[in-house]
CSV table of C-alpha atoms in Angstrom, one decimal:
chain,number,residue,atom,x,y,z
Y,20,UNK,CA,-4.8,-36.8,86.2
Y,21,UNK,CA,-7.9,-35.2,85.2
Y,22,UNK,CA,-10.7,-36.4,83.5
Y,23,UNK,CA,-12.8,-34.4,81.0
Y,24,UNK,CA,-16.4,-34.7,80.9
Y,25,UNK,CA,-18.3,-37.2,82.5
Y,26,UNK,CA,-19.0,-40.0,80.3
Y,27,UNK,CA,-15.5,-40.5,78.0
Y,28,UNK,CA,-12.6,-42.0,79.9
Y,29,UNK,CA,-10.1,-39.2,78.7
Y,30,UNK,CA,-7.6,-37.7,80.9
Y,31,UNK,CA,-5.4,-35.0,81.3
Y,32,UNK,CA,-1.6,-35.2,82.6
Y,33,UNK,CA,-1.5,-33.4,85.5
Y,34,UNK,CA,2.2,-31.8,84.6
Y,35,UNK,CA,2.4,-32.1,81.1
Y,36,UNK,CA,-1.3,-31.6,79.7
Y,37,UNK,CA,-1.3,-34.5,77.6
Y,38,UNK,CA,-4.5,-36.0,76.3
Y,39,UNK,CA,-5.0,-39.6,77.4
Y,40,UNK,CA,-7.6,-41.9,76.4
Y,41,UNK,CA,-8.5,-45.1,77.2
Y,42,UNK,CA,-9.8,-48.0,75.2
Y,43,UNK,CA,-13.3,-48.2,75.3
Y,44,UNK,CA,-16.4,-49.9,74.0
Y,45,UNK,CA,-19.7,-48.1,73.0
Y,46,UNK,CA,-23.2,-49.1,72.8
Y,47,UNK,CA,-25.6,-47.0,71.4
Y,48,UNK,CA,-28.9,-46.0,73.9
Y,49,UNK,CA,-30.7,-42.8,72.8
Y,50,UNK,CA,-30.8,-40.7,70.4
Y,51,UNK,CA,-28.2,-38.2,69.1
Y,52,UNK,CA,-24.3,-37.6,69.4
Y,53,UNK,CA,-24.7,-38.2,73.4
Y,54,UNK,CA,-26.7,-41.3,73.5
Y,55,UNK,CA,-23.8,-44.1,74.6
Y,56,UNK,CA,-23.5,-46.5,77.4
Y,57,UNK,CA,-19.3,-46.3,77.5
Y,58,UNK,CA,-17.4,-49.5,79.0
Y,59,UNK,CA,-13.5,-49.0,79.6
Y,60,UNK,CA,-11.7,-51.8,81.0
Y,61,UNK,CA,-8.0,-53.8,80.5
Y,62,UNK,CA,-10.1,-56.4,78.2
Y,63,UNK,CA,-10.7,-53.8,75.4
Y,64,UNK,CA,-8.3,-54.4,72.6
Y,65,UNK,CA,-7.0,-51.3,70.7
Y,66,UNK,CA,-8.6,-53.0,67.7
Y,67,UNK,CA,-12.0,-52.5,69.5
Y,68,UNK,CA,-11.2,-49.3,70.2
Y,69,UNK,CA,-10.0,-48.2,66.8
Y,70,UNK,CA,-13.5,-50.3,65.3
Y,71,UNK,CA,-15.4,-47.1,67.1
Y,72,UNK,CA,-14.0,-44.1,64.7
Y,73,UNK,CA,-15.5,-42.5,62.1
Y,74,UNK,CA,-13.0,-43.0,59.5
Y,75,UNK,CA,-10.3,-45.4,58.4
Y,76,UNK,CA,-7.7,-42.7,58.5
Y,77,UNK,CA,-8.5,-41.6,61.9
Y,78,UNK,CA,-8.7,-45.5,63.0
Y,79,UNK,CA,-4.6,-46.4,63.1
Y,80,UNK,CA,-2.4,-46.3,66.2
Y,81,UNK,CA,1.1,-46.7,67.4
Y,82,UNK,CA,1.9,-49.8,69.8
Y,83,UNK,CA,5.6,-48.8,70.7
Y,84,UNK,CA,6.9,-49.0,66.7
Y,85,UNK,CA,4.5,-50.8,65.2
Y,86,UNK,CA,1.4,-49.3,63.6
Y,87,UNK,CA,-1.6,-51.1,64.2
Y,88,UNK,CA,-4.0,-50.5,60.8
Y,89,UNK,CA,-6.4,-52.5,61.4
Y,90,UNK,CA,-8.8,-50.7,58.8
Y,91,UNK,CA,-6.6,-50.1,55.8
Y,92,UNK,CA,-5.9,-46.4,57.0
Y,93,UNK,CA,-2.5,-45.6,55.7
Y,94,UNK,CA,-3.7,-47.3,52.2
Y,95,UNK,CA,-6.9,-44.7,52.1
Y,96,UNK,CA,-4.6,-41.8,53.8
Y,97,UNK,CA,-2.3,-42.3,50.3
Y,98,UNK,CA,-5.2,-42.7,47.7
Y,99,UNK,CA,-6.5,-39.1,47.7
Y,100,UNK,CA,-7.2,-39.6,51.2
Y,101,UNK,CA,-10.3,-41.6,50.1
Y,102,UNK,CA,-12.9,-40.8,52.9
Y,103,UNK,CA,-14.1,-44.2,53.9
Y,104,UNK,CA,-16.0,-45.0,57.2
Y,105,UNK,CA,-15.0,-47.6,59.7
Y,106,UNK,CA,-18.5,-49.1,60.1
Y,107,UNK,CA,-22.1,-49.2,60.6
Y,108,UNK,CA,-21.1,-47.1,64.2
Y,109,UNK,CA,-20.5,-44.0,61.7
Y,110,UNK,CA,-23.9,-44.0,61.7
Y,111,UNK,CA,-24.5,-43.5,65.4
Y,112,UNK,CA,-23.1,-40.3,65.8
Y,113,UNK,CA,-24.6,-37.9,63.4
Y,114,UNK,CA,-22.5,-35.4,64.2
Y,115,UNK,CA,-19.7,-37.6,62.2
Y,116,UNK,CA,-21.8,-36.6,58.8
Y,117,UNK,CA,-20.3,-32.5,59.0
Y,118,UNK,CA,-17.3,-33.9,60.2
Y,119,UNK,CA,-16.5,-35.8,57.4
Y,120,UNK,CA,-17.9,-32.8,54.9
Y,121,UNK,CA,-15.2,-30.6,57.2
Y,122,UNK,CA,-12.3,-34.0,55.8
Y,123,UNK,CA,-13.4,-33.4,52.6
Y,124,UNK,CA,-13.0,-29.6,52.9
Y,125,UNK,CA,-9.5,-29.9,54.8
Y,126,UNK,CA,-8.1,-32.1,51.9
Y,127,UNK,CA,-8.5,-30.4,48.1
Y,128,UNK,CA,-7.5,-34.0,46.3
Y,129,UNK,CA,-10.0,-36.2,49.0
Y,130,UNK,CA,-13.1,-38.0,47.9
Y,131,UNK,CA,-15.4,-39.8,49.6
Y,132,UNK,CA,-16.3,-43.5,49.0
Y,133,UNK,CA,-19.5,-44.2,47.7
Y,134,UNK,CA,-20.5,-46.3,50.5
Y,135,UNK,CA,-19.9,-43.8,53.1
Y,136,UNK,CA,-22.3,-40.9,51.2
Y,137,UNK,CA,-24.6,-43.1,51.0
Y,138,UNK,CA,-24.7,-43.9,54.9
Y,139,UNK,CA,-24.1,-40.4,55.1
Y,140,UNK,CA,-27.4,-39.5,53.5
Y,141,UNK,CA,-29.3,-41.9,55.6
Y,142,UNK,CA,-28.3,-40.7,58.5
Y,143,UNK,CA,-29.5,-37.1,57.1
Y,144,UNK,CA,-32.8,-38.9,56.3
Y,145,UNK,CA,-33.1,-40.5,59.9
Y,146,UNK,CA,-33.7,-37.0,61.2
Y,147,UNK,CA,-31.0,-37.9,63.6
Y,148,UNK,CA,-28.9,-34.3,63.5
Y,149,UNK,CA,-31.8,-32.3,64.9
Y,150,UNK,CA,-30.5,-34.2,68.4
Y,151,UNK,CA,-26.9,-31.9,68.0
Y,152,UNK,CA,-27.1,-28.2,69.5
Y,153,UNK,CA,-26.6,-25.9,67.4
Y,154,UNK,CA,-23.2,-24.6,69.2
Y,155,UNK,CA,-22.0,-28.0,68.0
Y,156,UNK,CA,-22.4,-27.0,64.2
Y,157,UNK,CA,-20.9,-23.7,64.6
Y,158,UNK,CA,-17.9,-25.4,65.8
Y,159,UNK,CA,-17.4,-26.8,62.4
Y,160,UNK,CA,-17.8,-24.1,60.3
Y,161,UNK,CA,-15.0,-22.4,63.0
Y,162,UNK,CA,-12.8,-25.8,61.8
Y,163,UNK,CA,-13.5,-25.0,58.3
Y,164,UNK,CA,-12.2,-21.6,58.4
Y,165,UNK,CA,-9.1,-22.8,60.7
Y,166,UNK,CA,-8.1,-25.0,57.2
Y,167,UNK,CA,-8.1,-21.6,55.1
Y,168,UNK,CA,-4.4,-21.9,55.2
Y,169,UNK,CA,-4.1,-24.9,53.2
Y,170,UNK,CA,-6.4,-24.1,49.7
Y,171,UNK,CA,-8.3,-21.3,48.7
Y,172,UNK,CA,-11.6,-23.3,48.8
Y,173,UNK,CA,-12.5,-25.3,52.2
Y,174,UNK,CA,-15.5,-23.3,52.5
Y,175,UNK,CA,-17.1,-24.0,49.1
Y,176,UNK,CA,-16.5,-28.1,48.9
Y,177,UNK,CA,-17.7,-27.8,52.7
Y,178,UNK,CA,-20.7,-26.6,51.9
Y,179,UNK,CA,-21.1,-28.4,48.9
Y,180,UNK,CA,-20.7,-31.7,50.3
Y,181,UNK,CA,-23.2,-30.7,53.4
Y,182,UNK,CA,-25.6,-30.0,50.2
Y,183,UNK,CA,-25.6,-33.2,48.6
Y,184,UNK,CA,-25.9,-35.0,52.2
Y,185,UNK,CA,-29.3,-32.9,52.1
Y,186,UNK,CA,-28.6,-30.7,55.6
Y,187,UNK,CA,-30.0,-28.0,53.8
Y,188,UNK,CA,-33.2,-29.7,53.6
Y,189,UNK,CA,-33.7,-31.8,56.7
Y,190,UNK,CA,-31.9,-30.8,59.2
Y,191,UNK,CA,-33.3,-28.1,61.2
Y,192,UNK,CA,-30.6,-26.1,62.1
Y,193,UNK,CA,-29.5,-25.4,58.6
Y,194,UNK,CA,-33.0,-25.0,57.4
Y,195,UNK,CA,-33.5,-22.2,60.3
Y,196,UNK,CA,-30.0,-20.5,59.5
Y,197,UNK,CA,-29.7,-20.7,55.7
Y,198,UNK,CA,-33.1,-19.0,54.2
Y,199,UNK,CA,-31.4,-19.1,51.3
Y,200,UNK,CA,-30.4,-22.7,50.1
Y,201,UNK,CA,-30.4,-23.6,46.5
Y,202,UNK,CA,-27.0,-24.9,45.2
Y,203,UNK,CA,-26.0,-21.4,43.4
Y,204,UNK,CA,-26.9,-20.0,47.1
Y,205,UNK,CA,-24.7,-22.4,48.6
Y,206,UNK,CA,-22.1,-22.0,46.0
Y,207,UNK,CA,-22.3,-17.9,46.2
Y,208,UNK,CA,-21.8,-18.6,50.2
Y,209,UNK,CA,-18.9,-20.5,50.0
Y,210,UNK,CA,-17.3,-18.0,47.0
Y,211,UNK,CA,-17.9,-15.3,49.4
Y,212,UNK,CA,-16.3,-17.1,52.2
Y,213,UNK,CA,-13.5,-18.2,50.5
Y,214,UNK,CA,-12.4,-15.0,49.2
Y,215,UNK,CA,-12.7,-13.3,52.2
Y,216,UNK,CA,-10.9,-15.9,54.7
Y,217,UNK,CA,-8.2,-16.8,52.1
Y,218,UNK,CA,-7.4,-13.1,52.1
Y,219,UNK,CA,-6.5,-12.7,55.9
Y,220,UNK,CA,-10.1,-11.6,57.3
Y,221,UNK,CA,-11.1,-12.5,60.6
Y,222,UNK,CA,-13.4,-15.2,61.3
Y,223,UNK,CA,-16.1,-13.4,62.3
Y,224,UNK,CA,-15.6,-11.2,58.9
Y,225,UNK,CA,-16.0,-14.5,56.9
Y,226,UNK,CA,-18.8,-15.5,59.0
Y,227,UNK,CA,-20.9,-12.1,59.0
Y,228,UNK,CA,-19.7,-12.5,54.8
Y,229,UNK,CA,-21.3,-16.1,54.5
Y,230,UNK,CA,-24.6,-15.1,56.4
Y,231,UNK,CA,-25.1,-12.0,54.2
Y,232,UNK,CA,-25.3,-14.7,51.3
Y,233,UNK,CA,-27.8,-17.1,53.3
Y,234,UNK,CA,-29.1,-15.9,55.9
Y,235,UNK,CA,-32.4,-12.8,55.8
Y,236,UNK,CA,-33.0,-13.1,59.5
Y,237,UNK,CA,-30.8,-11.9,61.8
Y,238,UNK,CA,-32.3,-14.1,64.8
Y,239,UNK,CA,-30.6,-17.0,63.9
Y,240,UNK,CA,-27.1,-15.1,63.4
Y,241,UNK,CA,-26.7,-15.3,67.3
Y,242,UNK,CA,-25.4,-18.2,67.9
Y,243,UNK,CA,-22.5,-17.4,65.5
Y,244,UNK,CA,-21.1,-14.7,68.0
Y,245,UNK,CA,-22.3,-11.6,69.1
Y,246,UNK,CA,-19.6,-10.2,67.0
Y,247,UNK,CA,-21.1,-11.5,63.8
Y,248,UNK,CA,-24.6,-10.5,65.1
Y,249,UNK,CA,-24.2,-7.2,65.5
Y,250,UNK,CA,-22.9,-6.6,62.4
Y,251,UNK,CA,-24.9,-8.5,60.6
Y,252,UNK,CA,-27.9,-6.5,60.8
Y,253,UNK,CA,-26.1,-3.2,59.6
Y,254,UNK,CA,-24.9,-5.0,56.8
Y,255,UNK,CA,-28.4,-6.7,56.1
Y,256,UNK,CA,-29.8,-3.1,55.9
Y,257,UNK,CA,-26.9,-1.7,53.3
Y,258,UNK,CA,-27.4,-4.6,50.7
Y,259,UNK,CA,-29.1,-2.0,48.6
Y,260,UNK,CA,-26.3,0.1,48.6
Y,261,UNK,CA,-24.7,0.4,45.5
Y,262,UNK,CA,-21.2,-0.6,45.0
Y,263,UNK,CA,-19.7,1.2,42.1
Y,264,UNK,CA,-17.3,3.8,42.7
Y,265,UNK,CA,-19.5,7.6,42.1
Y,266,UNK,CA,-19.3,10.5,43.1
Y,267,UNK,CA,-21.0,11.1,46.4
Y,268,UNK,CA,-20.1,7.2,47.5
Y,269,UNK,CA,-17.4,8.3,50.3
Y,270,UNK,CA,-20.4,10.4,52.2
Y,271,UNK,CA,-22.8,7.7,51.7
Y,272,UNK,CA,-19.9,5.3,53.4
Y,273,UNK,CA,-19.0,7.2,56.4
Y,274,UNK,CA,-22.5,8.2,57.3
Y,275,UNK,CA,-23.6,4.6,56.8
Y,276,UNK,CA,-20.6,3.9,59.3
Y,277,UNK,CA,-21.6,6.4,61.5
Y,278,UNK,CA,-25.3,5.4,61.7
Y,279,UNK,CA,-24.1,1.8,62.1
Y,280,UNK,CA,-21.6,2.3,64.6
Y,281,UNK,CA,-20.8,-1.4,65.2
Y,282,UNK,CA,-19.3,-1.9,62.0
Y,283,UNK,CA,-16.4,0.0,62.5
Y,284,UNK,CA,-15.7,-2.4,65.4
Y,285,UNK,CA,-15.0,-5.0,62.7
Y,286,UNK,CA,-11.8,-3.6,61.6
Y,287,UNK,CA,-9.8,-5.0,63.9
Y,288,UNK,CA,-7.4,-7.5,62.5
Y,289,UNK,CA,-8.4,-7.4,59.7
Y,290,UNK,CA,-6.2,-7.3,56.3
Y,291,UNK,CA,-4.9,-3.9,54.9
Y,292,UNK,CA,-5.7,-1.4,52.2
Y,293,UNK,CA,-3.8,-3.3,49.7
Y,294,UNK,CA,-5.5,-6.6,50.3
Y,295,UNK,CA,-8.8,-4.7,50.1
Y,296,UNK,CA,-7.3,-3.2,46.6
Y,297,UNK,CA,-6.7,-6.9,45.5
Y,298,UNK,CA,-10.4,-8.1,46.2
Y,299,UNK,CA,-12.3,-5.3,45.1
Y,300,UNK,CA,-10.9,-4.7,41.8
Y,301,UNK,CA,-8.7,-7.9,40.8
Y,302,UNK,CA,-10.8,-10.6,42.4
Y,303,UNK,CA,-13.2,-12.9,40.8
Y,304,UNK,CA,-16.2,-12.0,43.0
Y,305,UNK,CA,-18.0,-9.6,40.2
Y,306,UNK,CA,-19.2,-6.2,41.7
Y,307,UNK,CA,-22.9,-7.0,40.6
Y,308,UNK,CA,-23.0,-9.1,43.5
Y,309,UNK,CA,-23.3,-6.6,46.2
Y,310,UNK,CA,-23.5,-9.4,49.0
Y,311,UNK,CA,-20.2,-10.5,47.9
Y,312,UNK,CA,-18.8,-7.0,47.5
Y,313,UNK,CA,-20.6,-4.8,50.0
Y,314,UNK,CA,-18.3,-5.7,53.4
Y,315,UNK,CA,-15.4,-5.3,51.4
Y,316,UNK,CA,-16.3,-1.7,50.5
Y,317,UNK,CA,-17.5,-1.2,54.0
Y,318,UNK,CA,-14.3,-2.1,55.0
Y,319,UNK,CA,-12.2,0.2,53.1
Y,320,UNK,CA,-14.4,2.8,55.1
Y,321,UNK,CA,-14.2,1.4,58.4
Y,322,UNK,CA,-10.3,1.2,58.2
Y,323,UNK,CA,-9.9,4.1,56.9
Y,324,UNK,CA,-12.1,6.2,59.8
Y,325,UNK,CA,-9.7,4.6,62.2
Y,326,UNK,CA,-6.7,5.8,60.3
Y,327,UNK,CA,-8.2,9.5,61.0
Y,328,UNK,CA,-6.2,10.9,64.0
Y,329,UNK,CA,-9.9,11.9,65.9
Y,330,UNK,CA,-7.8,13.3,69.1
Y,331,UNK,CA,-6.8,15.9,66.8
Y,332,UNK,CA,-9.9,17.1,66.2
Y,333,UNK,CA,-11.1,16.4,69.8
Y,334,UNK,CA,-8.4,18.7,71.1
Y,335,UNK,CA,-9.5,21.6,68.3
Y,336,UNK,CA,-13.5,21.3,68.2
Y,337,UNK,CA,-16.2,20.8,70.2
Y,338,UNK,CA,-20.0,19.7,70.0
Y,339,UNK,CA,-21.6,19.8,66.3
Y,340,UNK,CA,-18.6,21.5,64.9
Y,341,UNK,CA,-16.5,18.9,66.5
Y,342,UNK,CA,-18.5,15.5,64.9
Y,343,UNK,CA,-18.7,17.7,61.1
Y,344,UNK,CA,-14.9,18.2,61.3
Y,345,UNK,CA,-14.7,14.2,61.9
Y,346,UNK,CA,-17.0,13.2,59.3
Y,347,UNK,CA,-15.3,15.5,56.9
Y,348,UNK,CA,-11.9,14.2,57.1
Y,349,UNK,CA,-13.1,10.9,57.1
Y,350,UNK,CA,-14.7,11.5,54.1
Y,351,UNK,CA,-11.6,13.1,52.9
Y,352,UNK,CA,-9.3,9.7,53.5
Y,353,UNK,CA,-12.1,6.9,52.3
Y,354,UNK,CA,-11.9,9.7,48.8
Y,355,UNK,CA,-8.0,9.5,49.2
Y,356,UNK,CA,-8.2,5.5,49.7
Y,357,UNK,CA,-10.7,5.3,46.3
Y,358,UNK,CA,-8.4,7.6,44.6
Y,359,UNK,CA,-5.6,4.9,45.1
Y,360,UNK,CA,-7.6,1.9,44.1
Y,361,UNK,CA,-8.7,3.1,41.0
């Protein structure tokens, strides 16, 4: 077997690649989501074990065909699920506060008990989650957007719940990321999010989508991916652009692409034309919101420059004539592409 990480007794099968973990026993030393003294031995009973989780539905077991439910798990599973903590050891691990905000997101009909936002809140107030790195919170949000298959709003009630916890607020990483932070900026980020990754965009398309909402400095976009950084600036620099369909708009696009090369990266697997149609002229993000809107319109640009068969023109022209011949037919096809949308 091999054991991950130093401090967890958690093995992996050597043949198979099963998880295993022992029964263990915490005791709380330091500060933050790493601070536990860990005692594994035959005496710890899987009800001890299952006393350490963060939430009655994650705190139920097998032994052989008998569930062990120590917690009243399956009867908070059925009511909603109802979000309820196990106990006061919720509170060690503060990283257990976005975890249960990511529950709440996974799970459209879930609420969470009254007792467990308030300890929630306090842990918030404690000052606690400035101990997590800040890889550790991207991580979630990249859990949040894994549950985009299951409701068209895991982003939104994710963010909303980390609102009324108060991350926004206190907790330094959120106050460094998200400049922008009242509750209609946290409910335009999640809108944005939502429409984007329900719609088949990439993760780091939703991502770069969110940030444009919240986000003014591009510093603190880094840590998302570089992918989202480096378009994030180029598309920090085109929120003026206007977002209305005009003559003149399909030059403005491609040169903006071509000045801002790294956007067209972002194409890749991403969702087609008629997807794009469907969000730019059907959806409920309004086009007076040019955060919301402008990546989309991008987008429509970017995939159509890489629909333009550039060997052609390589294999015809050369030097200026060569990059006016591009930038004309790409102008020709995002006109062609506009043409069909409206």
């Amino acid at each position: 077997y091999q054991r991950v990480g130093a401090s967890f007794p958690v093995f992996f099968h050597p043949v198979t690649g099963d998880e295993y973990a022992m029964a263990r026993r915490e005791v709380k030393t330091g500060s933050g989501y790493t601070g536990f003294d860990v005692e594994f031995s035959p005496d710890v009973t899987l009800e001890e074990d299952l006393g350490r989780r963060d939430l009655t539905i994650n705190a139920m077991a097998m032994a052989g065909t008998t569930l062990v439910d120590p917690y009243n798990g399956r009867l908070d599973l059925t009511d909603g699920p109802l979000l309820r903590h196990v106990s006061n050891a919720f509170a060690e691990d503060p990283l257990r506060v976005v975890r249960l905000a990511r529950f709440y997101a996974r799970y459209p009909e879930s609420r969470v008990a009254q007792e467990t936002w308030t300890l929630a809140c306090s842990v918030v107030d404690s000052g606690e989650m400035d101990s997590i790195p800040a890889e550790r919170y991207v991580a979630e949000f990249r859990k949040v957007l894994e549950s985009r298959v299951a409701h068209d709003s895991c982003m939104t009630r994710f963010l909303t719940m980390l609102f009324t916890f108060g991350v926004f607020d206190k907790v330094e990483f959120f106050k460094k990321t998200f400049s922008k932070r009242t509750k209609a900026d946290v409910d335009r980020m999640g809108v944005v999010a939502d429409h984007l990754a329900t719609q088949g965009f990439n993760d780091e398309f939703v991502l770069m989508g969110l940030l444009a909402v919240g986000c003014t400095d591009p510093q603190q976009t880094k840590m998302f991916g570089s992918r989202v950084s480096d378009a994030f600036g180029p598309i920090m620099s085109l929120q003026q652009f206007d977002t209305n369909p005009r003559p003149g708009m399909a030059e403005e696009l491609v040169g903006l692409l071509r000045k801002h090369r790294s956007l067209t990266t972002m194409s890749t697997g991403l969702s087609d034309a008629t997807v794009v149609h469907r969000l730019m002229w059907e959806a409920g993000v309004p086009m007076t919101q040019p955060e919301a809107v402008l990546p989309l319109v991008v987008l429509i640009a970017a995939t159509t420059s890489a629909e333009v068969d550039s060997q052609y023109y390589v294999d015809r022209f050369e030097g200026k004539e060569l990059g006016e011949q591009l930038f004309a037919a790409r102008v020709r096809a995002v006109q062609r592409k506009f043409g069909e949308f409206q």
